Coordinates of C-alpha atoms in Angstrom, one line a residue:
Chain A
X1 CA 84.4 81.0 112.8
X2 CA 87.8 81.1 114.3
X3 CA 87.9 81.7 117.9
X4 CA 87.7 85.4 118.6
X5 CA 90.4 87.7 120.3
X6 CA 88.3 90.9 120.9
X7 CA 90.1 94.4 121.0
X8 CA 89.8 97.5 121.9
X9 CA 89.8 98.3 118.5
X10 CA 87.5 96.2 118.0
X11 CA 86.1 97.7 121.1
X12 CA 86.1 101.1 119.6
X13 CA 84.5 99.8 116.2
X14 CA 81.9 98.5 117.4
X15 CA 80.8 101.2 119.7
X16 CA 80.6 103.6 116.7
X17 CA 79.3 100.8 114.1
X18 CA 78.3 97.5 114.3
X19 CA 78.9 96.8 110.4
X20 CA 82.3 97.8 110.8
X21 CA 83.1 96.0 113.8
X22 CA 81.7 92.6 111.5
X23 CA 84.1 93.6 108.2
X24 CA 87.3 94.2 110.7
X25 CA 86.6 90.9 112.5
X26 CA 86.4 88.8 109.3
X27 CA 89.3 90.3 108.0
X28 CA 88.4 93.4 106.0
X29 CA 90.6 95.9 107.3
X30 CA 90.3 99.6 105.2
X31 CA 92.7 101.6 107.1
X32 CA 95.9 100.8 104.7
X33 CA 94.9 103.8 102.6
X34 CA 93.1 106.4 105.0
X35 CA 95.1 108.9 104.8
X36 CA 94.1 109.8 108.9
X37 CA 94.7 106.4 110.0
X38 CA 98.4 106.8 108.4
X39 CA 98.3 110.1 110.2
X40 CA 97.4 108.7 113.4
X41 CA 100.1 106.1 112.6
X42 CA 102.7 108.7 112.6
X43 CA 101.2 110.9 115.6
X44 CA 101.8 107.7 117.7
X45 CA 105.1 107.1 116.6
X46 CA 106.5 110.4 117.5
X47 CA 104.7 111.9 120.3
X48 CA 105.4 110.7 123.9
X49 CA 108.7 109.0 122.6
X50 CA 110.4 108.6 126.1
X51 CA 107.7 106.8 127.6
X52 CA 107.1 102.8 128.0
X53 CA 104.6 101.8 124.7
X54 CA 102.7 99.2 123.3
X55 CA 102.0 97.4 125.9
X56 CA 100.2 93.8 124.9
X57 CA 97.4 92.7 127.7
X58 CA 95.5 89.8 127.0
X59 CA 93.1 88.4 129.6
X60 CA 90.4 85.5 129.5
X61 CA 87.7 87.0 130.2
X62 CA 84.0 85.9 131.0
X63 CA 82.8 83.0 129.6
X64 CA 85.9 82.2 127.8
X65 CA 86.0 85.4 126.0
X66 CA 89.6 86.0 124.8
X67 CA 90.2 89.8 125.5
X68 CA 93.3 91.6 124.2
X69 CA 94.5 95.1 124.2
X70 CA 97.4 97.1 123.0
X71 CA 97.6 99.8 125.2
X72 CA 99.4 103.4 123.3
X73 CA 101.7 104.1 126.6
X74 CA 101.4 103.4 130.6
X75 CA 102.9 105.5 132.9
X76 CA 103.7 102.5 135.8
X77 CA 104.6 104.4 138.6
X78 CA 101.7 106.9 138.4
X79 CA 99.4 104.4 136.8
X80 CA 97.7 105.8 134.6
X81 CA 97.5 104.4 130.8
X82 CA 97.0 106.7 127.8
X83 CA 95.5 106.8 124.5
X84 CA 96.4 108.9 121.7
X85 CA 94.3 110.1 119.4
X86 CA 94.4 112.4 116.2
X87 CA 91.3 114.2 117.2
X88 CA 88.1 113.9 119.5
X89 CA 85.9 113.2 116.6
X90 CA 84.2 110.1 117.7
X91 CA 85.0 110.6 121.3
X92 CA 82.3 108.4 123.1
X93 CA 84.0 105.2 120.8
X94 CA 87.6 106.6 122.3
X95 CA 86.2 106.2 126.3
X96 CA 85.3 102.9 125.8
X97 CA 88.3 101.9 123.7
X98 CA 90.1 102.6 126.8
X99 CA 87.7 102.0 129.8
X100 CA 88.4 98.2 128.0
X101 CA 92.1 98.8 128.6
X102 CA 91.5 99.9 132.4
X103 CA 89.0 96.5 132.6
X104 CA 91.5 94.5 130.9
X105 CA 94.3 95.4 133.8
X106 CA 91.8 95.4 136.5
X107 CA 91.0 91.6 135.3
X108 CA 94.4 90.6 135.8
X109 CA 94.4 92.2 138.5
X110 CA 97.2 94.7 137.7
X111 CA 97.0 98.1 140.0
X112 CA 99.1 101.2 141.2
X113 CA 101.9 100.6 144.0
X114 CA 99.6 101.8 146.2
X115 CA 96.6 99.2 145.5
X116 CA 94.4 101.6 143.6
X117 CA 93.2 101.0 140.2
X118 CA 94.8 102.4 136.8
X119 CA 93.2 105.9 135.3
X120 CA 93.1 106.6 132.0
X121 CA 94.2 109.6 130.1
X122 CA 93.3 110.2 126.6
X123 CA 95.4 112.4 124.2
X124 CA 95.2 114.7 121.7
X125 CA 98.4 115.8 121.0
X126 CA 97.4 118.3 117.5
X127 CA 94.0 119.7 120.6
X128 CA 96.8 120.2 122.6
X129 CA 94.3 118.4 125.3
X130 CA 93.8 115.7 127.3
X131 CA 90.8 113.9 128.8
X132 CA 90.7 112.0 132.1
X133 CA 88.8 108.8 131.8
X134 CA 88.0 106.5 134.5
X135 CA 85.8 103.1 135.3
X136 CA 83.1 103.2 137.5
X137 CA 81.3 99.6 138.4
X138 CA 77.9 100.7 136.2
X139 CA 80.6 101.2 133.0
X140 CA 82.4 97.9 133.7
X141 CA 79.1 96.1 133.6
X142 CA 78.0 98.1 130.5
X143 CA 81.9 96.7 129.2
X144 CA 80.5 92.8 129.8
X145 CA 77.6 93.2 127.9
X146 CA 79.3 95.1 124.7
X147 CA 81.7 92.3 124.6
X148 CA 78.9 89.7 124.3
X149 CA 77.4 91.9 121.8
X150 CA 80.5 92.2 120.2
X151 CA 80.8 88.8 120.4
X152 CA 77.3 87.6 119.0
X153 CA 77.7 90.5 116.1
X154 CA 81.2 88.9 114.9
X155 CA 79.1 85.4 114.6
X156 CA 76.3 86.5 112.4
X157 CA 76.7 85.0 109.2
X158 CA 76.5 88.5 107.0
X159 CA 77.4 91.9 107.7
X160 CA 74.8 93.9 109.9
X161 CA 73.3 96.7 108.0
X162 CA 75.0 99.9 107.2
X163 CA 74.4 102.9 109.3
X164 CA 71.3 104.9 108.7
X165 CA 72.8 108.5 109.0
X166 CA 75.4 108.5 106.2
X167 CA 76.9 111.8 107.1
X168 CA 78.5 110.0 109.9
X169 CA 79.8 107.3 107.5
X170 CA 81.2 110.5 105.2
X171 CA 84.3 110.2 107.2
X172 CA 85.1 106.5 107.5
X173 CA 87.6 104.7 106.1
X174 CA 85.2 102.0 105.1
X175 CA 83.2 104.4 103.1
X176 CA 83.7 103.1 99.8
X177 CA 83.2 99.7 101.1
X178 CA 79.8 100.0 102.0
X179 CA 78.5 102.7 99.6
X180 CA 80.6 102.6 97.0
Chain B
X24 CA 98.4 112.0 95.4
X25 CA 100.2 108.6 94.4
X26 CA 99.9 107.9 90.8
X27 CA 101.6 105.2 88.3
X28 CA 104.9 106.2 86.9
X29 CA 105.5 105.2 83.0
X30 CA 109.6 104.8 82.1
X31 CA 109.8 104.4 78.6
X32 CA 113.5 104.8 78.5
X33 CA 116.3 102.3 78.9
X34 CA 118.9 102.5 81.9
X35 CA 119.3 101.4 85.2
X36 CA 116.9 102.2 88.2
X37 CA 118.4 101.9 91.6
X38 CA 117.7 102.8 95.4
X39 CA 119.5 105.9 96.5
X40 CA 119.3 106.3 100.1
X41 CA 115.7 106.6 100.6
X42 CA 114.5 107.2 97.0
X43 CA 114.8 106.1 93.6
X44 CA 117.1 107.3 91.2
X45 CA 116.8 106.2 87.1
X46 CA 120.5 106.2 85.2
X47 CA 119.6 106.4 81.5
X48 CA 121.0 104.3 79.2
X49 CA 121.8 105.7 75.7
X50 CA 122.2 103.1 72.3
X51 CA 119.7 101.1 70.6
X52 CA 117.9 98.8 72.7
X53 CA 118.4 95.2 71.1
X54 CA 115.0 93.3 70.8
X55 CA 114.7 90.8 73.5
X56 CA 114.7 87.7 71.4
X57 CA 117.5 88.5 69.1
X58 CA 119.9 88.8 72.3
X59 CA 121.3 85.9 74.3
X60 CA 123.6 87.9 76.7
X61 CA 121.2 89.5 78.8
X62 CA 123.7 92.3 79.3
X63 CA 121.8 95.7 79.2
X64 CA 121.9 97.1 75.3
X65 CA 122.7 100.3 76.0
X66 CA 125.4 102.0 78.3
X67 CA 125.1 104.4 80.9
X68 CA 124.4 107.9 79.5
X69 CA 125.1 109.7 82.9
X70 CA 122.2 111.3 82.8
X71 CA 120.3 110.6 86.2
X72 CA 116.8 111.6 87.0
X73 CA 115.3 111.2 91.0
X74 CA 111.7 109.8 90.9
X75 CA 109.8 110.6 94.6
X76 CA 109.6 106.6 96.0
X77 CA 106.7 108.6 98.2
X78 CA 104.6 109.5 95.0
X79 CA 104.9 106.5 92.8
X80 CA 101.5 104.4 92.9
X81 CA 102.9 101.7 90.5
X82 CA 105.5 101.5 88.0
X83 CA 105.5 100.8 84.2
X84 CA 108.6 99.7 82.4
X85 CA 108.2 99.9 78.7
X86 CA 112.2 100.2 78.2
X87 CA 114.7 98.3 78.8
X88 CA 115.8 98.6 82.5
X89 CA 118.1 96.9 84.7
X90 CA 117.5 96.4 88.6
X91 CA 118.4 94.4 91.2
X92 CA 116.8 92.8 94.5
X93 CA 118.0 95.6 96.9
X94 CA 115.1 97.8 94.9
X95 CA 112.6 95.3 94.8
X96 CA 112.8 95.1 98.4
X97 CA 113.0 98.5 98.4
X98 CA 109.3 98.7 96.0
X99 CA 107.9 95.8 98.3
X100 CA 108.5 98.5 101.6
X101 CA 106.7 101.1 99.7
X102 CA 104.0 98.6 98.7
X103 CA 104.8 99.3 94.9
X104 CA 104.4 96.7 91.9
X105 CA 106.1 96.8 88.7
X106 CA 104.7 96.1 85.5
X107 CA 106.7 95.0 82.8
X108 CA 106.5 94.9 78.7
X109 CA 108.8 93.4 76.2
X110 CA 110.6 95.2 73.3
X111 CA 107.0 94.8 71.3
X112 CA 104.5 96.4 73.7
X113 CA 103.4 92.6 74.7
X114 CA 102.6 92.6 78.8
X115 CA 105.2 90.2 80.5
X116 CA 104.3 90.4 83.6
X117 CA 104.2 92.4 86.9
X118 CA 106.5 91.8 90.2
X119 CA 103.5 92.2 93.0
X120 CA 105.1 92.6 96.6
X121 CA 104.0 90.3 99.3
X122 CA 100.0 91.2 99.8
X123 CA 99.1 92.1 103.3
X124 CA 95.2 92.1 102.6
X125 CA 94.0 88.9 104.0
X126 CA 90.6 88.0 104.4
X127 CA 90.0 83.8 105.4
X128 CA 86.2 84.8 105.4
X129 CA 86.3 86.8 101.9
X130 CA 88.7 83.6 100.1
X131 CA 85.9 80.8 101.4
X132 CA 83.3 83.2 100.2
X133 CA 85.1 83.8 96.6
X134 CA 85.3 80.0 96.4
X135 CA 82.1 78.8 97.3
X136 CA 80.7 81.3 94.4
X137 CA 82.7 79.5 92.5
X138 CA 81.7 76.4 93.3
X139 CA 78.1 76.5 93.1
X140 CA 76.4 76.5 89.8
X141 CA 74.1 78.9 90.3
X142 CA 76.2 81.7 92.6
X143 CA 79.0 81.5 89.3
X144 CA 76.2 82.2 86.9
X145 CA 74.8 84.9 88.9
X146 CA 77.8 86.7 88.9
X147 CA 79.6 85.6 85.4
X148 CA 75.6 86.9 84.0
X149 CA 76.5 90.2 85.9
X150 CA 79.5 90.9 83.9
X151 CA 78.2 90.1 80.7
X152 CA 75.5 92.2 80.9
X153 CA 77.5 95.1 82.2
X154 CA 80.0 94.7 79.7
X155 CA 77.6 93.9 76.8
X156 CA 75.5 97.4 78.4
X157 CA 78.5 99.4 77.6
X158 CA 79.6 98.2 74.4
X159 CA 76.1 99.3 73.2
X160 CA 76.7 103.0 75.5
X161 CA 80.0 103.7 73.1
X162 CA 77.7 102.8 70.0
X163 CA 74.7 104.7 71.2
X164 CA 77.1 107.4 71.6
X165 CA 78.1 107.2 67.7
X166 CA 75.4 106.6 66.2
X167 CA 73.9 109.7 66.5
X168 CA 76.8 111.7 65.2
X169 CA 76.7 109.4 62.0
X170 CA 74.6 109.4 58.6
X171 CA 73.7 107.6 56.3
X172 CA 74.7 103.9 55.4
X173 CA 77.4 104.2 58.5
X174 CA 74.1 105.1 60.7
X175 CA 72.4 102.0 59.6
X176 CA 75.2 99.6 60.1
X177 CA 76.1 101.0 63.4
X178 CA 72.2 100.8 64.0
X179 CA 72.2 97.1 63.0
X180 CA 75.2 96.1 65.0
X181 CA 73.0 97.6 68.5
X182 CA 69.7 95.9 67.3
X183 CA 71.8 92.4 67.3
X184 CA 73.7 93.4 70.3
X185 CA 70.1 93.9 71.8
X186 CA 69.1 90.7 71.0
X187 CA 72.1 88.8 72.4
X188 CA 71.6 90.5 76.2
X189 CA 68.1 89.4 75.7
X190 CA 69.0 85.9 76.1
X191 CA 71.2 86.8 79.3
X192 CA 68.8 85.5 81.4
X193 CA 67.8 82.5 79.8
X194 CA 71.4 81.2 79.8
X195 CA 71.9 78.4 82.4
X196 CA 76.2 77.8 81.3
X197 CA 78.8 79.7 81.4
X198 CA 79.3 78.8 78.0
X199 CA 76.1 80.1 77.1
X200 CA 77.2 83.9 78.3
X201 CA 80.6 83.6 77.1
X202 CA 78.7 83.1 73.2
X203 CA 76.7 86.4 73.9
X204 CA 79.3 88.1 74.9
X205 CA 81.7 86.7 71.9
X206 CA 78.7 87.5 69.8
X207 CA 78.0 90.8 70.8
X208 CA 81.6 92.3 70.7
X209 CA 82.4 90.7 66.9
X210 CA 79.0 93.1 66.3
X211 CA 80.7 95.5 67.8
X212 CA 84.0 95.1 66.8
X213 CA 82.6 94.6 62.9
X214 CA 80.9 98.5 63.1
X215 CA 84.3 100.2 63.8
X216 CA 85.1 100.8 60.2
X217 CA 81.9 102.7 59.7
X218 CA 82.7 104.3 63.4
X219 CA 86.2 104.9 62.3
X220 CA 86.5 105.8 58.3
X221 CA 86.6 109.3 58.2
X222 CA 88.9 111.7 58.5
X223 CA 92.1 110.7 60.2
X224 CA 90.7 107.3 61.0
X225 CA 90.6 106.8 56.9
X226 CA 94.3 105.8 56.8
X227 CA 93.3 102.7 59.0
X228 CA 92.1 99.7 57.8
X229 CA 90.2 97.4 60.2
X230 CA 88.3 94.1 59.2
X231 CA 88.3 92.0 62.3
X232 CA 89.9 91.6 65.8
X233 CA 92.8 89.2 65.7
X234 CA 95.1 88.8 68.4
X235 CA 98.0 87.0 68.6
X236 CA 99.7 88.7 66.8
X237 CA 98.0 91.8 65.9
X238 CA 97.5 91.6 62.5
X239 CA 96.7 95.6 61.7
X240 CA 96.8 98.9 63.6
X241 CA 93.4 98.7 65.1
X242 CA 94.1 95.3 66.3
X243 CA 97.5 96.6 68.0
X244 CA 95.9 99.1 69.4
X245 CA 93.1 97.1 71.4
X246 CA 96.1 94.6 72.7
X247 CA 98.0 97.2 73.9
X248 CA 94.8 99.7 75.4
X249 CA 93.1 95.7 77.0
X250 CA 96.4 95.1 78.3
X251 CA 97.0 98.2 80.1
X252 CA 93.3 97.6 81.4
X253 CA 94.3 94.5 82.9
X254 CA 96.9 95.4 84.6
X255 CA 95.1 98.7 85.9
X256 CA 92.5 96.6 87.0
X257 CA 95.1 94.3 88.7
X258 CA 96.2 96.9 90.4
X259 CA 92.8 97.7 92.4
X260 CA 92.1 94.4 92.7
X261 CA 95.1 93.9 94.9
X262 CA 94.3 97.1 96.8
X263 CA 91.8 94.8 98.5
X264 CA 91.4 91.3 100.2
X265 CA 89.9 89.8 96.7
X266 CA 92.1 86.6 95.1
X267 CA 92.7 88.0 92.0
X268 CA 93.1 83.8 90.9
X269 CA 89.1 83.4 91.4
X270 CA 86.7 84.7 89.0
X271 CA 83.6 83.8 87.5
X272 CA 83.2 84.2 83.9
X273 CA 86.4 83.0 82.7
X274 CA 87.9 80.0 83.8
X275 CA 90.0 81.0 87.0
X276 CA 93.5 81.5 86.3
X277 CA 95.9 78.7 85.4
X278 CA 98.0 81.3 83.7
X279 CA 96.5 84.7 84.7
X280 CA 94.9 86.5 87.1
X281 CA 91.6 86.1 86.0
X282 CA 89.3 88.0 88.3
X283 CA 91.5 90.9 86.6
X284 CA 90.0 89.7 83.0
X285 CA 86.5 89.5 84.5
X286 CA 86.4 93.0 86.0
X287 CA 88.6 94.4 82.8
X288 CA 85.3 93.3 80.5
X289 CA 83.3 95.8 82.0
X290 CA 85.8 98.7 82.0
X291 CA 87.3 98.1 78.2
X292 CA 84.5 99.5 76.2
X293 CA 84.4 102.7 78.4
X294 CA 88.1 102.9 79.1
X295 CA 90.3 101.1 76.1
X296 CA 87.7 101.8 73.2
X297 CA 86.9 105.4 73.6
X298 CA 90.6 106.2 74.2
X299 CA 91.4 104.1 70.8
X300 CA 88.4 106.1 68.8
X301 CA 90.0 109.9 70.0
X302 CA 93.6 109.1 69.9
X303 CA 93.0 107.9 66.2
X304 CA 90.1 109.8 64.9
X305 CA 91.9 113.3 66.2
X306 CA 94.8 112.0 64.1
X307 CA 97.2 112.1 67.0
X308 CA 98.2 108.3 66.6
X309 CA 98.3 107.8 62.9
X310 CA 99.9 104.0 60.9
X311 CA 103.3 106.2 61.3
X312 CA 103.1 105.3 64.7
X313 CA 103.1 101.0 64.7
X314 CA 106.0 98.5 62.2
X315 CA 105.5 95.1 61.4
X316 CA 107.3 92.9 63.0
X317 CA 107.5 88.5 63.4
X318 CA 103.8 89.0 61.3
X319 CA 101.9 91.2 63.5
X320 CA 102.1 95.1 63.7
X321 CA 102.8 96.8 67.2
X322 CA 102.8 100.0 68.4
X323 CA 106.4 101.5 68.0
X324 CA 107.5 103.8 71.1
X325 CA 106.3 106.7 70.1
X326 CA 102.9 105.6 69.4
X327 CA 103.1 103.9 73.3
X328 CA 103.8 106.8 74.5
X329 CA 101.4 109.0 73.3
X330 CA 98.6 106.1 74.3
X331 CA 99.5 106.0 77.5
X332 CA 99.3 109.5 78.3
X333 CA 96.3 109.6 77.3
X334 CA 95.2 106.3 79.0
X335 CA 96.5 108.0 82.4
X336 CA 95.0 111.4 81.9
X337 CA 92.0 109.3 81.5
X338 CA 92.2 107.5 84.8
X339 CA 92.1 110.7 86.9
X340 CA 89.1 112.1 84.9
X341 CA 86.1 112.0 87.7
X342 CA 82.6 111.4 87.2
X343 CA 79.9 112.3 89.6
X344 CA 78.9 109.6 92.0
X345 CA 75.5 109.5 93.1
X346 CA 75.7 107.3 95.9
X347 CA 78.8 109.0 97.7
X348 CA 77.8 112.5 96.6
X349 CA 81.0 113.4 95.2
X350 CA 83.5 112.9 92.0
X351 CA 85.6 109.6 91.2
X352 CA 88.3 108.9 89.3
X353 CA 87.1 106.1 86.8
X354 CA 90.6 104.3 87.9
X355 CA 88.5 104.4 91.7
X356 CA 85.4 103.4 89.9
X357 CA 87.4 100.1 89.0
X358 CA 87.8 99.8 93.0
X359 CA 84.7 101.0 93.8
X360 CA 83.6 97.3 91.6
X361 CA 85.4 95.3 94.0
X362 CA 83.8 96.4 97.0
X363 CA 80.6 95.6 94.8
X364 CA 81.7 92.4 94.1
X365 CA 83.2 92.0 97.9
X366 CA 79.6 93.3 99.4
X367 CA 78.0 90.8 97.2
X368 CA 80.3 87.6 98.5
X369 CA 79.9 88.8 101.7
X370 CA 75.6 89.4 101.9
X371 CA 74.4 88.4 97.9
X372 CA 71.0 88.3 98.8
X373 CA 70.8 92.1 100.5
X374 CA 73.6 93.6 98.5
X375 CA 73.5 91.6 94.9
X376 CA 76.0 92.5 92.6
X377 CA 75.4 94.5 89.7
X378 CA 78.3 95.5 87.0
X379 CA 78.9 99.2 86.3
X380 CA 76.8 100.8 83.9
X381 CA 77.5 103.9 82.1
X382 CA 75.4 106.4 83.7
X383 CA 77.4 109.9 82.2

């Protein structure tokens, strides 16, 4: 297997679906035709225009873990980096998605003026709300070992098994994919 | 929703701005082997018509048309192939922009199922009996409605078709399943007349399939119906990460994309064939609608036209899905059997392949 750069998509992925996480990693993307993912596509192209986006972080991480993130937008001065999202559906996958980004800045060491650490924000522009998210030690640890999951998962040889509750699957773009 | 657009006409298609404008052309088209210009046969009528880039899913040319490489840059943006037939009805080809669906895993995986002996058969056996399952589906579907002499022949033709799948398992070469499934569609192919002689369908005379050219009506209607089958399938193929160069039952691809003539096997019987019995036995495509030309008969136009409506109306028919709990176009169903096939390249001992069978 080619050495792995893990995400915070992947990040995300995995948190709401192991299986998924596997098809992404090996190269089975699905989202060229979901017609939320073009959506989202478009939401983060023209909301929060004026600020500074896509910001690329890569980081080794432990045990030679290659850790990258995109991050939506960052606010510098204030510190705080945001994530946009099309709606809150699947929240729990969205907090860790970008506790990683928070990790990934604290591992290089990246902070505020003032020396504290980065917070998160997470948006939903079409909710109208927002959702502060920030990374307490317990969460960082939990980050280590999803990453080594993450990693482990990515190097079995088939896809882990689909998900057991379906109606959870009935929205994903790899539907077809697995039950199809 | 995105569907295929079908230009029949002759002109020019350009990129206006953001979308696509057609310029018809008006004249006889010149066939494309008596001219050695290349110069477009017709000239511009001044009639333009706007086609919605946004909408188009693929595009068709069955006329003459002129373009350039601003608008095939201009397709590859919007991720839009063109298909392309000669003055005959004869596939030429299709302009497929640069694929973004890569999978290293999912090529290594096509290959080595290739490779080994026993992974091809597994899945070349697949096809076969999925394909052979619904040839006898259509039959089954006719015999009932028939009496007589017809019902016996059509009745023989399933009993020998039987008897080939039997032998399915028992057939260690690729060889071996590419005689039973030779064998079972000349069966197949040989009942038509009793399927077809009555009525409208009186006026055509079938014996056997010849390709190559056509030699009859019936035969110029299963080119053209397999050939838009291909390409359909094609089409969905190339929606995902699978090499459409890598297949199993036929020999991959030195000319074609073969994985397309695989998959197409299973879908002809349910898609190509029913749509050739309606469209003639309703009388709506009669011998009126083919000429002889260079010793085969083709489908003129007209006749093309009134195919491929049908053939896209047919697409976006659904049919309850039991898995996913909802309706499917059968154009998605032809998707749907490359995520089987992908799930099976991927994992073939939890999720083994197996073909499409007629369930409705």
């Amino acid at each position: 297997m080619p050495e792995l750069s893990i995400t915070g998509t992947l990040v995300n992925y995995f948190v709401l679906c192991r299986r998924k996480a596997w098809l992404a990693v090996h190269g089975l993307w699905m989202e060229q035709e979901s017609e939320a993912v073009a959506l989202g596509r478009l939401l983060d192209e023209t909301t929060y225009a004026d600020e500074l986006q896509h910001v690329n972080v890569e980081v080794e991480g432990h045990e030679g873990l290659r850790l990258a993130g995109r991050i939506d937008w960052a606010e510098l001065r204030d510190g705080v980096l945001h994530e946009t999202k099309r709606s809150p559906s699947g929240l729990e996958a969205h907090r860790w998605q970008l506790r990683f980004y928070l990790w990934l800045l604290k591992l290089r060491g990246v902070t505020r003026p003032d020396g504290r650490p980065f917070e998160g924000q997470l948006n939903f522009p079409r909710q109208r709300r927002t959702e502060a998210v920030t990374l307490t030690a317990d969460e960082e640890a939990r980050l280590r070992t999803l990453v080594q999951e993450l990693h482990q998962t990515a190097a079995l040889p088939t896809p882990p098994p689909r998900l057991e509750n379906r109606r959870f699957c009935k929205k994903c773009a790899y539907e077809e994919l697995c039950f199809g | 929703m995105k569907r295929p657009y079908y230009i029949f006409s002759s002109g020019r298609l350009r990129r206006r701005q953001n979308t696509l404008f057609f310029e018809k052309a008006a004249g006889e088209r010149i066939p494309d082997d008596q001219d050695e210009t290349g110069e477009p046969s017709g000239t511009p009528s001044g009639e333009r018509i706007p086609f919605p880039v946004e909408q188009i899913e693929s595009l068709y040319f069955f006329g003459e048309v002129d373009l350039n490489s601003k608008l095939l840059t201009f397709l590859a943006r919007h991720d839009i192939p063109a298909h392309f037939y000669d003055y005959y009805g004869n596939y030429t080809g299709t302009y497929i922009p640069r694929d973004h669906l890569h999978s290293g895993r999912l090529r290594i995986e096509q290959v080595l199922h290739y490779v080994r002996t026993k992974r091809r058969l597994y899945l070349a056996r697949a096809i076969v009996e999925a394909a052979t399952y619904n040839l006898l589906r259509v039959l089954r579907y006719y015999v009932n409605r028939l009496e007589g002499t017809r019902r016996e022949t059509v009745s023989a033709a399933i009993a020998t078709i039987e008897q080939e799948r039997a032998q399915l398992r028992s057939a260690e070469k690729i060889s071996e399943l590419m005689g039973i499934e030779g064998r079972s569609r000349d069966a197949y192919y040989g009942v038509w007349p009793a399927i077809l002689s009555d009525g409208p369908g009186e006026a055509f005379v079938f014996e056997k399939r010849e390709r190559r050219p056509p030699s009859n009506e019936i035969n110029a209607l299963i080119s053209f119906g397999n050939s838009l089958c291909y390409t359909t399938t094609l089409r969905q193929i190339h929606r995902t990460a699978l090499d459409p160069t890598i297949s199993y039952l036929h020999e991959p691809g030195a000319r074609r994309f073969s994985l397309a003539l695989d998959l197409s096997e299973i879908f002809k019987p349910i898609l190509v064939d029913r749509a050739i019995f309606r469209l003639v036995k309703t009388g709506e495509v009669t011998p009126r609608h083919f000429e002889e030309r260079l010793g085969g008969v083709y489908l003129k136009e007209a006749g093309r036209r009134i195919f491929v409506r049908y053939w896209d109306e047919r697409l976006r028919q659904t049919v309850h899905h039991r898995r996913l709990e909802r309706h499917v176009s059968y154009e998605r169903l032809i998707r749907l059997e490359c995520y089987k096939l992908i799930r099976h390249l991927l994992d073939p001992k939890n999720e083994p392949y197996q073909g499409l069978h007629m369930w409705w």
